mmCIF file of C-alpha atoms in Angstrom:
data_model
loop_
_atom_site.group_PDB
_atom_site.id
_atom_site.type_symbol
_atom_site.label_atom_id
_atom_site.label_comp_id
_atom_site.label_asym_id
_atom_site.label_seq_id
_atom_site.Cartn_x
_atom_site.Cartn_y
_atom_site.Cartn_z
ATOM 1 C CA UNK O 1 12.202 16.805 -7.917
ATOM 2 C CA UNK O 2 10.555 19.886 -6.404
ATOM 3 C CA UNK O 3 7.778 17.671 -5.022
ATOM 4 C CA UNK O 4 10.322 15.355 -3.400
ATOM 5 C CA UNK O 5 12.116 18.314 -1.798
ATOM 6 C CA UNK O 6 8.788 19.488 -0.390
ATOM 7 C CA UNK O 7 8.275 15.975 0.955
ATOM 8 C CA UNK O 8 11.672 16.022 2.681
ATOM 9 C CA UNK O 9 10.678 19.247 4.442
ATOM 10 C CA UNK O 10 7.165 18.150 5.378
ATOM 11 C CA UNK O 11 8.212 14.674 6.420
ATOM 12 C CA UNK O 12 10.510 16.277 9.005
ATOM 13 C CA UNK O 13 7.458 17.839 10.632
ATOM 14 C CA UNK O 14 5.625 14.521 10.403
ATOM 15 C CA UNK O 15 8.445 12.832 12.283
ATOM 16 C CA UNK O 16 8.010 15.337 15.102
ATOM 17 C CA UNK O 17 4.264 14.703 15.124
ATOM 18 C CA UNK O 18 4.603 10.949 15.231
ATOM 19 C CA UNK O 19 7.370 10.624 17.803
ATOM 20 C CA UNK O 20 10.204 12.479 19.471
ATOM 21 C CA UNK O 21 12.731 9.662 19.199
ATOM 22 C CA UNK O 22 16.321 10.510 18.295
ATOM 23 C CA UNK O 23 17.531 10.502 14.688
ATOM 24 C CA UNK O 24 20.343 8.520 13.108
ATOM 25 C CA UNK O 25 21.712 8.089 9.611
ATOM 26 C CA UNK O 26 21.735 4.970 7.466
ATOM 27 C CA UNK O 27 24.853 3.828 5.685
ATOM 28 C CA UNK O 28 25.129 4.603 1.997
ATOM 29 C CA UNK O 29 24.103 1.702 -0.241
ATOM 30 C CA UNK O 30 26.992 -0.417 -1.443
ATOM 31 C CA UNK O 31 27.605 -1.918 -4.870
ATOM 32 C CA UNK O 32 27.500 -5.574 -5.783
ATOM 33 C CA UNK O 33 30.656 -7.440 -6.617
ATOM 34 C CA UNK O 34 31.778 -8.484 -10.057
ATOM 35 C CA UNK O 35 31.423 -11.857 -11.739
ATOM 36 C CA UNK O 36 31.910 -14.748 -9.337
ATOM 37 C CA UNK O 37 31.455 -12.577 -6.271
ATOM 38 C CA UNK O 38 28.508 -12.374 -3.928
ATOM 39 C CA UNK O 39 25.758 -10.023 -5.023
ATOM 40 C CA UNK O 40 25.234 -7.428 -2.288
ATOM 41 C CA UNK O 41 21.637 -6.491 -1.517
ATOM 42 C CA UNK O 42 21.332 -3.352 0.590
ATOM 43 C CA UNK O 43 18.224 -3.195 2.779
ATOM 44 C CA UNK O 44 16.928 -0.331 4.912
ATOM 45 C CA UNK O 45 14.546 -1.274 7.712
ATOM 46 C CA UNK O 46 12.877 0.663 10.531
ATOM 47 C CA UNK O 47 14.565 -0.224 13.813
ATOM 48 C CA UNK O 48 11.458 -1.766 15.395
ATOM 49 C CA UNK O 49 11.282 -4.317 12.556
ATOM 50 C CA UNK O 50 15.047 -4.697 12.193
ATOM 51 C CA UNK O 51 15.247 -6.230 15.667
ATOM 52 C CA UNK O 52 13.121 -9.125 14.434
ATOM 53 C CA UNK O 53 15.069 -9.530 11.202
ATOM 54 C CA UNK O 54 18.629 -9.810 12.500
ATOM 55 C CA UNK O 55 18.573 -13.606 12.731
ATOM 56 C CA UNK O 56 16.480 -14.146 9.560
ATOM 57 C CA UNK O 57 18.959 -12.052 7.561
ATOM 58 C CA UNK O 58 21.835 -14.144 8.885
ATOM 59 C CA UNK O 59 19.981 -17.352 8.042
ATOM 60 C CA UNK O 60 19.220 -16.081 4.538
ATOM 61 C CA UNK O 61 22.861 -15.212 3.947
ATOM 62 C CA UNK O 62 24.002 -18.597 5.247
ATOM 63 C CA UNK O 63 21.637 -20.420 2.884
ATOM 64 C CA UNK O 64 22.362 -18.211 -0.150
ATOM 65 C CA UNK O 65 26.120 -18.303 -0.793
ATOM 66 C CA UNK O 66 25.841 -16.015 -3.821
ATOM 67 C CA UNK O 67 23.850 -13.280 -2.060
ATOM 68 C CA UNK O 68 24.898 -11.060 0.818
ATOM 69 C CA UNK O 69 22.084 -9.051 2.395
ATOM 70 C CA UNK O 70 23.330 -6.022 4.293
ATOM 71 C CA UNK O 71 20.626 -4.651 6.556
ATOM 72 C CA UNK O 72 20.742 -1.118 7.927
ATOM 73 C CA UNK O 73 18.529 -0.379 10.922
ATOM 74 C CA UNK O 74 17.208 3.194 10.856
ATOM 75 C CA UNK O 75 15.339 4.879 13.743
ATOM 76 C CA UNK O 76 11.642 4.808 12.929
ATOM 77 C CA UNK O 77 11.344 8.498 13.816
ATOM 78 C CA UNK O 78 13.722 9.575 11.062
ATOM 79 C CA UNK O 79 13.223 6.828 8.495
ATOM 80 C CA UNK O 80 10.785 8.674 6.237
ATOM 81 C CA UNK O 81 12.874 11.832 6.125
ATOM 82 C CA UNK O 82 16.061 9.947 5.351
ATOM 83 C CA UNK O 83 14.442 7.828 2.675
ATOM 84 C CA UNK O 84 12.946 10.949 1.067
ATOM 85 C CA UNK O 85 16.445 12.451 0.995
ATOM 86 C CA UNK O 86 17.796 9.269 -0.584
ATOM 87 C CA UNK O 87 15.070 9.387 -3.236
ATOM 88 C CA UNK O 88 15.892 13.006 -4.049
ATOM 89 C CA UNK O 89 19.601 12.191 -4.410
ATOM 90 C CA UNK O 90 18.949 8.851 -6.163
ATOM 91 C CA UNK O 91 21.170 7.188 -3.586
ATOM 92 C CA UNK O 92 18.898 4.291 -2.690
ATOM 93 C CA UNK O 93 19.293 0.838 -1.181
ATOM 94 C CA UNK O 94 17.991 -2.174 -3.114
ATOM 95 C CA UNK O 95 15.134 -3.006 -0.756
ATOM 96 C CA UNK O 96 13.234 -0.857 1.713
ATOM 97 C CA UNK O 97 10.775 -1.684 4.482
ATOM 98 C CA UNK O 98 8.584 1.350 5.080
ATOM 99 C CA UNK O 99 5.556 2.460 7.089
ATOM 100 C CA UNK O 100 2.612 1.410 4.940
ATOM 101 C CA UNK O 101 0.844 4.786 5.218
ATOM 102 C CA UNK O 102 3.707 6.447 3.336
ATOM 103 C CA UNK O 103 4.006 3.850 0.573
ATOM 104 C CA UNK O 104 1.464 5.532 -1.762
ATOM 105 C CA UNK O 105 3.458 8.765 -1.766
ATOM 106 C CA UNK O 106 6.797 7.134 -2.471
ATOM 107 C CA UNK O 107 5.240 5.000 -5.197
ATOM 108 C CA UNK O 108 3.815 8.175 -6.750
ATOM 109 C CA UNK O 109 7.257 9.818 -7.035
ATOM 110 C CA UNK O 110 8.911 6.791 -8.609
ATOM 111 C CA UNK O 111 10.877 5.523 -5.611
ATOM 112 C CA UNK O 112 9.835 1.884 -6.083
ATOM 113 C CA UNK O 113 10.181 -0.645 -8.867
ATOM 114 C CA UNK O 114 6.998 -1.910 -10.523
ATOM 115 C CA UNK O 115 6.537 -5.506 -9.325
ATOM 116 C CA UNK O 116 3.081 -6.090 -10.803
ATOM 117 C CA UNK O 117 4.163 -9.047 -12.950
ATOM 118 C CA UNK O 118 6.168 -10.734 -10.188
ATOM 119 C CA UNK O 119 3.378 -10.213 -7.667
ATOM 120 C CA UNK O 120 0.874 -11.779 -10.059
ATOM 121 C CA UNK O 121 2.939 -14.969 -10.175
ATOM 122 C CA UNK O 122 3.148 -15.446 -6.408
ATOM 123 C CA UNK O 123 1.532 -18.727 -5.359
ATOM 124 C CA UNK O 124 0.459 -17.148 -2.059
ATOM 125 C CA UNK O 125 -0.731 -13.751 -3.331
ATOM 126 C CA UNK O 126 -4.345 -14.462 -2.328
ATOM 127 C CA UNK O 127 -3.211 -15.110 1.254
ATOM 128 C CA UNK O 128 -1.602 -11.678 1.601
ATOM 129 C CA UNK O 129 -3.715 -9.147 3.470
ATOM 130 C CA UNK O 130 -5.782 -7.364 0.811
ATOM 131 C CA UNK O 131 -5.857 -3.982 2.576
ATOM 132 C CA UNK O 132 -2.083 -3.929 2.930
ATOM 133 C CA UNK O 133 -1.622 -5.074 -0.668
ATOM 134 C CA UNK O 134 -3.774 -2.125 -1.741
ATOM 135 C CA UNK O 135 -1.517 0.250 0.201
ATOM 136 C CA UNK O 136 1.311 -0.907 -2.071
ATOM 137 C CA UNK O 137 -0.566 -0.004 -5.262
ATOM 138 C CA UNK O 138 -0.434 3.171 -7.298
ATOM 139 C CA UNK O 139 -2.293 3.850 -10.538
ATOM 140 C CA UNK O 140 -3.268 0.201 -10.809
ATOM 141 C CA UNK O 141 0.272 -1.143 -10.483
ATOM 142 C CA UNK O 142 1.845 -3.019 -7.576
ATOM 143 C CA UNK O 143 4.932 -1.449 -6.028
ATOM 144 C CA UNK O 144 5.134 -2.900 -2.513
ATOM 145 C CA UNK O 145 3.939 -5.917 -0.543
ATOM 146 C CA UNK O 146 2.912 -6.447 3.095
ATOM 147 C CA UNK O 147 5.759 -7.336 5.436
ATOM 148 C CA UNK O 148 4.596 -6.942 9.036
ATOM 149 C CA UNK O 149 1.271 -6.008 10.597
ATOM 150 C CA UNK O 150 0.085 -4.281 13.747
ATOM 151 C CA UNK O 151 -3.629 -4.001 14.360
ATOM 152 C CA UNK O 152 -5.880 -2.366 16.952
ATOM 153 C CA UNK O 153 -8.465 -4.067 19.158
ATOM 154 C CA UNK O 154 -10.284 -3.526 22.446
ATOM 155 C CA UNK O 155 -8.377 -4.757 25.499
ATOM 156 C CA UNK O 156 -10.391 -4.957 28.709
ATOM 157 C CA UNK O 157 -9.956 -5.903 32.368
ATOM 158 C CA UNK O 158 -12.088 -8.966 33.131
ATOM 159 C CA UNK O 159 -11.918 -8.496 36.891
ATOM 160 C CA UNK O 160 -13.285 -4.970 36.536
ATOM 161 C CA UNK O 161 -16.133 -6.420 34.493
ATOM 162 C CA UNK O 162 -16.949 -8.847 37.302
ATOM 163 C CA UNK O 163 -16.861 -6.055 39.890
ATOM 164 C CA UNK O 164 -19.314 -4.025 37.797
ATOM 165 C CA UNK O 165 -21.690 -6.961 37.368
ATOM 166 C CA UNK O 166 -20.763 -7.457 33.713
ATOM 167 C CA UNK O 167 -20.047 -10.800 32.063
ATOM 168 C CA UNK O 168 -16.256 -10.889 31.495
ATOM 169 C CA UNK O 169 -16.743 -13.239 28.555
ATOM 170 C CA UNK O 170 -19.108 -10.831 26.799
ATOM 171 C CA UNK O 171 -17.216 -7.643 25.897
ATOM 172 C CA UNK O 172 -19.117 -4.770 24.247
ATOM 173 C CA UNK O 173 -19.957 -5.361 20.589
ATOM 174 C CA UNK O 174 -21.787 -2.135 19.736
ATOM 175 C CA UNK O 175 -21.317 1.540 20.561
ATOM 176 C CA UNK O 176 -24.397 1.393 22.755
ATOM 177 C CA UNK O 177 -22.895 -1.441 24.787
ATOM 178 C CA UNK O 178 -19.507 0.280 24.988
ATOM 179 C CA UNK O 179 -21.137 3.386 26.383
ATOM 180 C CA UNK O 180 -23.234 1.410 28.884
ATOM 181 C CA UNK O 181 -20.247 -0.658 29.993
ATOM 182 C CA UNK O 182 -17.973 2.376 30.307
ATOM 183 C CA UNK O 183 -20.485 4.085 32.591
ATOM 184 C CA UNK O 184 -20.902 0.997 34.781
ATOM 185 C CA UNK O 185 -17.145 0.503 35.003
ATOM 186 C CA UNK O 186 -16.495 4.101 36.037
ATOM 187 C CA UNK O 187 -16.051 4.519 39.798
ATOM 188 C CA UNK O 188 -14.476 7.065 42.119
ATOM 189 C CA UNK O 189 -11.008 5.688 41.442
ATOM 190 C CA UNK O 190 -11.163 4.483 37.852
ATOM 191 C CA UNK O 191 -12.608 5.196 34.419
ATOM 192 C CA UNK O 192 -14.422 2.803 32.145
ATOM 193 C CA UNK O 193 -12.408 3.627 29.036
ATOM 194 C CA UNK O 194 -9.192 5.402 28.086
ATOM 195 C CA UNK O 195 -7.603 6.396 24.788
ATOM 196 C CA UNK O 196 -4.625 8.385 23.538
ATOM 197 C CA UNK O 197 -4.946 11.295 21.127
ATOM 198 C CA UNK O 198 -1.992 13.632 21.672
ATOM 199 C CA UNK O 199 -0.104 12.288 18.662
ATOM 200 C CA UNK O 200 -1.950 12.168 15.317
ATOM 201 C CA UNK O 201 -0.702 8.667 14.574
ATOM 202 C CA UNK O 202 -2.056 7.197 17.804
ATOM 203 C CA UNK O 203 -5.285 9.160 17.365
ATOM 204 C CA UNK O 204 -5.770 7.505 13.984
ATOM 205 C CA UNK O 205 -4.889 4.065 15.370
ATOM 206 C CA UNK O 206 -7.455 4.481 18.153
ATOM 207 C CA UNK O 207 -10.248 6.498 16.587
ATOM 208 C CA UNK O 208 -10.425 5.678 12.869
ATOM 209 C CA UNK O 209 -11.868 2.195 13.586
ATOM 210 C CA UNK O 210 -14.842 3.946 15.224
ATOM 211 C CA UNK O 211 -15.209 6.145 12.151
ATOM 212 C CA UNK O 212 -15.068 3.135 9.832
ATOM 213 C CA UNK O 213 -17.287 1.173 12.221
ATOM 214 C CA UNK O 214 -20.047 3.650 11.412
ATOM 215 C CA UNK O 215 -19.488 3.714 7.658
ATOM 216 C CA UNK O 216 -17.491 6.948 7.831
ATOM 217 C CA UNK O 217 -14.014 7.760 6.544
ATOM 218 C CA UNK O 218 -11.557 10.606 5.999
ATOM 219 C CA UNK O 219 -11.452 10.000 2.254
ATOM 220 C CA UNK O 220 -12.669 7.397 -0.222
ATOM 221 C CA UNK O 221 -10.661 4.188 -0.563
ATOM 222 C CA UNK O 222 -8.669 5.650 -3.456
ATOM 223 C CA UNK O 223 -7.969 8.838 -1.502
ATOM 224 C CA UNK O 224 -9.598 11.073 -4.116
ATOM 225 C CA UNK O 225 -12.879 12.074 -2.431
ATOM 226 C CA UNK O 226 -13.185 13.785 0.949
ATOM 227 C CA UNK O 227 -15.730 12.125 3.266
ATOM 228 C CA UNK O 228 -14.731 13.471 6.671
ATOM 229 C CA UNK O 229 -17.726 15.830 6.925
ATOM 230 C CA UNK O 230 -20.329 13.178 6.076
ATOM 231 C CA UNK O 231 -22.928 12.349 8.790
ATOM 232 C CA UNK O 232 -21.397 8.926 9.474
ATOM 233 C CA UNK O 233 -18.012 10.482 10.226
ATOM 234 C CA UNK O 234 -19.416 13.302 12.347
ATOM 235 C CA UNK O 235 -21.544 10.859 14.349
ATOM 236 C CA UNK O 236 -18.452 8.830 15.244
ATOM 237 C CA UNK O 237 -16.567 11.859 16.555
ATOM 238 C CA UNK O 238 -19.615 13.004 18.496
ATOM 239 C CA UNK O 239 -19.872 9.542 20.073
ATOM 240 C CA UNK O 240 -16.289 9.688 21.313
ATOM 241 C CA UNK O 241 -16.690 13.274 22.480
ATOM 242 C CA UNK O 242 -19.859 12.423 24.408
ATOM 243 C CA UNK O 243 -18.170 9.434 26.028
ATOM 244 C CA UNK O 244 -15.456 11.791 27.233
ATOM 245 C CA UNK O 245 -17.246 15.042 28.040
ATOM 246 C CA UNK O 246 -20.852 14.083 28.754
ATOM 247 C CA UNK O 247 -20.549 10.639 30.337
ATOM 248 C CA UNK O 248 -17.244 11.403 32.095
ATOM 249 C CA UNK O 249 -16.393 7.734 31.537
ATOM 250 C CA UNK O 250 -13.011 8.682 30.081
ATOM 251 C CA UNK O 251 -10.251 10.675 31.835
ATOM 252 C CA UNK O 252 -10.575 14.365 30.964
ATOM 253 C CA UNK O 253 -6.923 14.319 29.948
ATOM 254 C CA UNK O 254 -7.332 11.418 27.537
ATOM 255 C CA UNK O 255 -7.333 13.646 24.418
ATOM 256 C CA UNK O 256 -3.851 14.821 25.430
ATOM 257 C CA UNK O 257 -2.524 11.414 26.499
ATOM 258 C CA UNK O 258 0.290 9.785 24.605
ATOM 259 C CA UNK O 259 0.107 6.071 23.936
ATOM 260 C CA UNK O 260 2.186 5.151 26.970
ATOM 261 C CA UNK O 261 0.162 7.379 29.293
ATOM 262 C CA UNK O 262 -3.087 5.708 28.227
ATOM 263 C CA UNK O 263 -1.483 2.270 28.534
ATOM 264 C CA UNK O 264 -0.235 3.129 32.026
ATOM 265 C CA UNK O 265 -3.785 4.066 33.034
ATOM 266 C CA UNK O 266 -4.957 0.627 31.953
ATOM 267 C CA UNK O 267 -2.121 -1.368 33.514
ATOM 268 C CA UNK O 268 -2.376 0.559 36.806
ATOM 269 C CA UNK O 269 -6.072 -0.278 37.067
ATOM 270 C CA UNK O 270 -7.215 3.315 36.605
ATOM 271 C CA UNK O 271 -9.032 2.429 33.377
ATOM 272 C CA UNK O 272 -10.946 -0.722 32.466
ATOM 273 C CA UNK O 273 -10.886 -0.670 28.659
ATOM 274 C CA UNK O 274 -8.446 0.605 26.052
ATOM 275 C CA UNK O 275 -7.954 0.360 22.300
ATOM 276 C CA UNK O 276 -4.416 -0.845 21.694
ATOM 277 C CA UNK O 277 -2.350 -3.098 19.466
ATOM 278 C CA UNK O 278 -1.201 -6.704 19.375
ATOM 279 C CA UNK O 279 2.309 -5.517 20.251
ATOM 280 C CA UNK O 280 1.250 -5.106 23.902
ATOM 281 C CA UNK O 281 0.068 -8.681 24.486
ATOM 282 C CA UNK O 282 3.539 -9.991 25.243
ATOM 283 C CA UNK O 283 4.222 -7.021 27.524
ATOM 284 C CA UNK O 284 0.984 -7.578 29.432
ATOM 285 C CA UNK O 285 1.767 -11.258 29.885
ATOM 286 C CA UNK O 286 5.356 -10.660 30.962
ATOM 287 C CA UNK O 287 5.163 -7.499 33.052
ATOM 288 C CA UNK O 288 1.549 -7.487 34.256
ATOM 289 C CA UNK O 289 0.710 -11.157 34.848
ATOM 290 C CA UNK O 290 -1.894 -10.298 37.502
ATOM 291 C CA UNK O 291 -4.104 -8.441 35.030
ATOM 292 C CA UNK O 292 -6.875 -10.762 33.912
ATOM 293 C CA UNK O 293 -7.573 -9.275 30.508
ATOM 294 C CA UNK O 294 -9.521 -10.083 27.387
ATOM 295 C CA UNK O 295 -9.327 -8.909 23.784
ATOM 296 C CA UNK O 296 -12.261 -8.112 21.501
ATOM 297 C CA UNK O 297 -12.992 -6.453 18.191
ATOM 298 C CA UNK O 298 -13.496 -2.693 18.476
ATOM 299 C CA UNK O 299 -17.221 -1.959 18.972
ATOM 300 C CA UNK O 300 -19.196 -0.821 15.934
ATOM 301 C CA UNK O 301 -22.418 1.109 15.601
ATOM 302 C CA UNK O 302 -25.620 -0.922 15.381
ATOM 303 C CA UNK O 303 -26.091 -2.444 11.933
ATOM 304 C CA UNK O 304 -22.560 -1.569 10.798
ATOM 305 C CA UNK O 305 -19.382 -3.601 10.340
ATOM 306 C CA UNK O 306 -16.462 -4.014 12.748
ATOM 307 C CA UNK O 307 -13.227 -2.366 11.734
ATOM 308 C CA UNK O 308 -9.675 -1.894 12.932
ATOM 309 C CA UNK O 309 -6.578 0.076 12.002
ATOM 310 C CA UNK O 310 -3.878 -1.862 10.177
ATOM 311 C CA UNK O 311 -0.422 -0.477 10.746
ATOM 312 C CA UNK O 312 2.919 -2.038 9.958
ATOM 313 C CA UNK O 313 5.405 -2.115 7.125
ATOM 314 C CA UNK O 314 5.431 -2.800 3.414
ATOM 315 C CA UNK O 315 8.519 -4.041 1.599
ATOM 316 C CA UNK O 316 9.546 -2.777 -1.831
ATOM 317 C CA UNK O 317 12.331 -3.004 -4.366
ATOM 318 C CA UNK O 318 13.652 0.461 -5.088
ATOM 319 C CA UNK O 319 13.577 1.884 -8.594
ATOM 320 C CA UNK O 320 17.375 2.006 -8.882
ATOM 321 C CA UNK O 321 18.256 -1.516 -7.740
ATOM 322 C CA UNK O 322 20.592 -3.431 -10.033
ATOM 323 C CA UNK O 323 20.060 -6.625 -8.053
ATOM 324 C CA UNK O 324 16.398 -7.179 -8.895
ATOM 325 C CA UNK O 325 16.546 -10.990 -8.983
ATOM 326 C CA UNK O 326 18.410 -11.272 -5.692
ATOM 327 C CA UNK O 327 16.316 -8.591 -4.009
ATOM 328 C CA UNK O 328 13.088 -10.318 -5.064
ATOM 329 C CA UNK O 329 14.389 -13.609 -3.686
ATOM 330 C CA UNK O 330 14.982 -11.924 -0.342
ATOM 331 C CA UNK O 331 11.481 -10.404 -0.338
ATOM 332 C CA UNK O 332 10.000 -13.854 -0.949
ATOM 333 C CA UNK O 333 12.007 -15.170 1.982
ATOM 334 C CA UNK O 334 10.612 -12.424 4.233
ATOM 335 C CA UNK O 335 7.095 -13.601 3.380
ATOM 336 C CA UNK O 336 7.857 -17.263 4.081
ATOM 337 C CA UNK O 337 6.825 -19.270 7.130
ATOM 338 C CA UNK O 338 10.424 -19.167 8.363
ATOM 339 C CA UNK O 339 10.080 -15.430 8.973
ATOM 340 C CA UNK O 340 6.350 -14.718 9.264
ATOM 341 C CA UNK O 341 5.746 -17.427 11.876
ATOM 342 C CA UNK O 342 9.085 -18.273 13.453
ATOM 343 C CA UNK O 343 10.111 -14.661 14.033
ATOM 344 C CA UNK O 344 7.088 -12.393 13.644
ATOM 345 C CA UNK O 345 4.294 -14.484 15.197
ATOM 346 C CA UNK O 346 6.680 -15.818 17.825
ATOM 347 C CA UNK O 347 7.328 -12.236 18.947
ATOM 348 C CA UNK O 348 3.732 -11.007 18.844
ATOM 349 C CA UNK O 349 3.612 -9.512 15.347
ATOM 350 C CA UNK O 350 0.689 -10.574 13.167
ATOM 351 C CA UNK O 351 1.697 -12.466 9.986
ATOM 352 C CA UNK O 352 0.575 -10.748 6.790
ATOM 353 C CA UNK O 353 -0.423 -14.106 5.273
ATOM 354 C CA UNK O 354 -3.764 -15.568 6.378
ATOM 355 C CA UNK O 355 -2.494 -19.135 5.926
ATOM 356 C CA UNK O 356 -0.079 -18.464 8.795
ATOM 357 C CA UNK O 357 -2.679 -17.211 11.300
ATOM 358 C CA UNK O 358 -3.150 -20.670 12.803
ATOM 359 C CA UNK O 359 0.320 -21.226 14.195
ATOM 360 C CA UNK O 360 1.883 -22.794 17.271
ATOM 361 C CA UNK O 361 2.492 -19.477 19.026
ATOM 362 C CA UNK O 362 -1.020 -18.132 18.590
ATOM 363 C CA UNK O 363 -2.456 -21.468 19.677
ATOM 364 C CA UNK O 364 -0.600 -21.028 22.967
ATOM 365 C CA UNK O 365 -1.914 -17.453 23.342
ATOM 366 C CA UNK O 366 -5.478 -17.441 21.944
ATOM 367 C CA UNK O 367 -5.859 -13.687 22.492
ATOM 368 C CA UNK O 368 -3.701 -13.208 19.409
ATOM 369 C CA UNK O 369 -6.451 -14.855 17.373
ATOM 370 C CA UNK O 370 -8.710 -11.859 17.988
ATOM 371 C CA UNK O 371 -6.060 -9.653 16.416
ATOM 372 C CA UNK O 372 -5.939 -11.912 13.350
ATOM 373 C CA UNK O 373 -9.715 -11.471 13.062
ATOM 374 C CA UNK O 374 -9.223 -7.728 13.432
ATOM 375 C CA UNK O 375 -6.686 -7.724 10.594
ATOM 376 C CA UNK O 376 -9.276 -9.300 8.298
ATOM 377 C CA UNK O 377 -11.535 -6.233 8.710
ATOM 378 C CA UNK O 378 -8.786 -3.657 9.217
ATOM 379 C CA UNK O 379 -8.255 -0.623 7.025
ATOM 380 C CA UNK O 380 -5.542 1.957 6.462
ATOM 381 C CA UNK O 381 -6.159 5.447 5.052
ATOM 382 C CA UNK O 382 -4.806 5.578 1.489
ATOM 383 C CA UNK O 383 -3.367 8.877 0.326
ATOM 384 C CA UNK O 384 -0.304 10.256 -1.408
ATOM 385 C CA UNK O 385 -0.706 13.256 0.936
ATOM 386 C CA UNK O 386 -0.811 11.300 4.183
ATOM 387 C CA UNK O 387 1.592 13.468 6.179
ATOM 388 C CA UNK O 388 -0.208 16.685 5.234
ATOM 389 C CA UNK O 389 -3.606 15.187 6.093
ATOM 390 C CA UNK O 390 -2.171 13.995 9.397
ATOM 391 C CA UNK O 391 -1.429 17.576 10.409
ATOM 392 C CA UNK O 392 -4.994 18.654 9.580
ATOM 393 C CA UNK O 393 -6.267 15.669 11.576
ATOM 394 C CA UNK O 394 -4.779 17.060 14.810
ATOM 395 C CA UNK O 395 -7.746 19.431 15.205
ATOM 396 C CA UNK O 396 -9.884 16.369 16.035
ATOM 397 C CA UNK O 397 -8.665 16.971 19.584
ATOM 398 C CA UNK O 398 -10.800 20.121 19.740
ATOM 399 C CA UNK O 399 -13.982 18.037 19.669
ATOM 400 C CA UNK O 400 -12.613 15.411 22.041
ATOM 401 C CA UNK O 401 -11.759 18.168 24.532
ATOM 402 C CA UNK O 402 -15.189 19.744 24.141
ATOM 403 C CA UNK O 403 -13.811 22.969 22.672
ATOM 404 C CA UNK O 404 -15.729 22.651 19.391
ATOM 405 C CA UNK O 405 -18.555 20.519 18.047
ATOM 406 C CA UNK O 406 -17.845 17.441 15.960
ATOM 407 C CA UNK O 407 -19.670 19.061 13.042
ATOM 408 C CA UNK O 408 -17.505 22.193 13.150
ATOM 409 C CA UNK O 409 -14.239 20.294 13.468
ATOM 410 C CA UNK O 410 -14.875 17.937 10.578
ATOM 411 C CA UNK O 411 -16.377 20.662 8.385
ATOM 412 C CA UNK O 412 -13.193 22.685 8.769
ATOM 413 C CA UNK O 413 -11.036 19.619 8.172
ATOM 414 C CA UNK O 414 -13.005 18.816 5.034
ATOM 415 C CA UNK O 415 -12.112 22.176 3.487
ATOM 416 C CA UNK O 416 -8.403 21.767 4.229
ATOM 417 C CA UNK O 417 -8.201 18.115 3.179
ATOM 418 C CA UNK O 418 -10.017 18.854 -0.089
ATOM 419 C CA UNK O 419 -7.358 21.444 -0.910
ATOM 420 C CA UNK O 420 -4.699 18.782 -0.342
ATOM 421 C CA UNK O 421 -6.503 16.118 -2.350
ATOM 422 C CA UNK O 422 -7.054 18.501 -5.271
ATOM 423 C CA UNK O 423 -3.467 19.802 -5.283
ATOM 424 C CA UNK O 424 -0.780 18.265 -7.475
#
């Protein structure tokens, strides 16, 4: 219980780090009716996902006369804190959709029901994204499943490529090419590349794929070994720092940009390339139709593998649910074509099942297909101490701003992260 109370306190700080959106409170979970009545299934969902689930929930209720799903939309900024409070008070809903980076922690404190057996019987389990499935594991058991995915990729302005004498159909594949292209694309009134790093979450979304694309990492895949100070990790940070401070191919303010500020630089034509997510494709098409843009996998170092950051939500049954059968039926519905394609893919969210990648909506907008390829190689940092590590990670800005060397920054981070990893 003491550990959960510490989490409630620290998660409040994490919410401030991730976003400054306003907070709101979820309704208290209800109880199911008696014999012959509908079984009530209480579901808490982050507001950005809840918008997509309003109609699916209604359709599920209409087609399941004995089940009544009651969905509560909670502001993403306060979701983690409120769920941690609910865990501490044992006042939980039946189902929760949660940021996948926080799933390992909540699994470790017993917030979720063990669904290992049920997961093993799923006919489509091999189609679920393996990285996201792993984020729902703890101590070899399955506690949560992928629900929705966001993934990062390189978005670039094809017309800028033409102006710089570059082939718009051949985006940079390697770091060397990215650096060469960024220099050529930089002029008196624009920069070749832009990124956002003011918020730790966006810094991870943008930069970790470069770390992974050089064989580096913050920790090992199981979160138990610290790797941030290894040469592969340091080299990746030095590359990004050099691109910013030596080449001047990135705005000097980029390390302090928020996501929207970096995006505005791209859409206004002041930057030619940006690492961003699939969630901006629809916005680009609708609000910036004159931008002739392409999408590519994030460049990797020579001889290494492409990578990407997989964000999104996992869905779990809570440990206290008394409606396990009905809740599991709803989870299965969320992973069906009716939801994954007809609501998620239709609205620019990547399905978490690979058998749904080739769908009508992505066929109409082929740029989404690059994001499905990115999801296949995407990773997410696994740790039960994610929020604490995130705060340590903020010092990465010191290297990006040229205040400290990459070696010094990651050496210092290694010491602090090791303390976290070794602590109980």
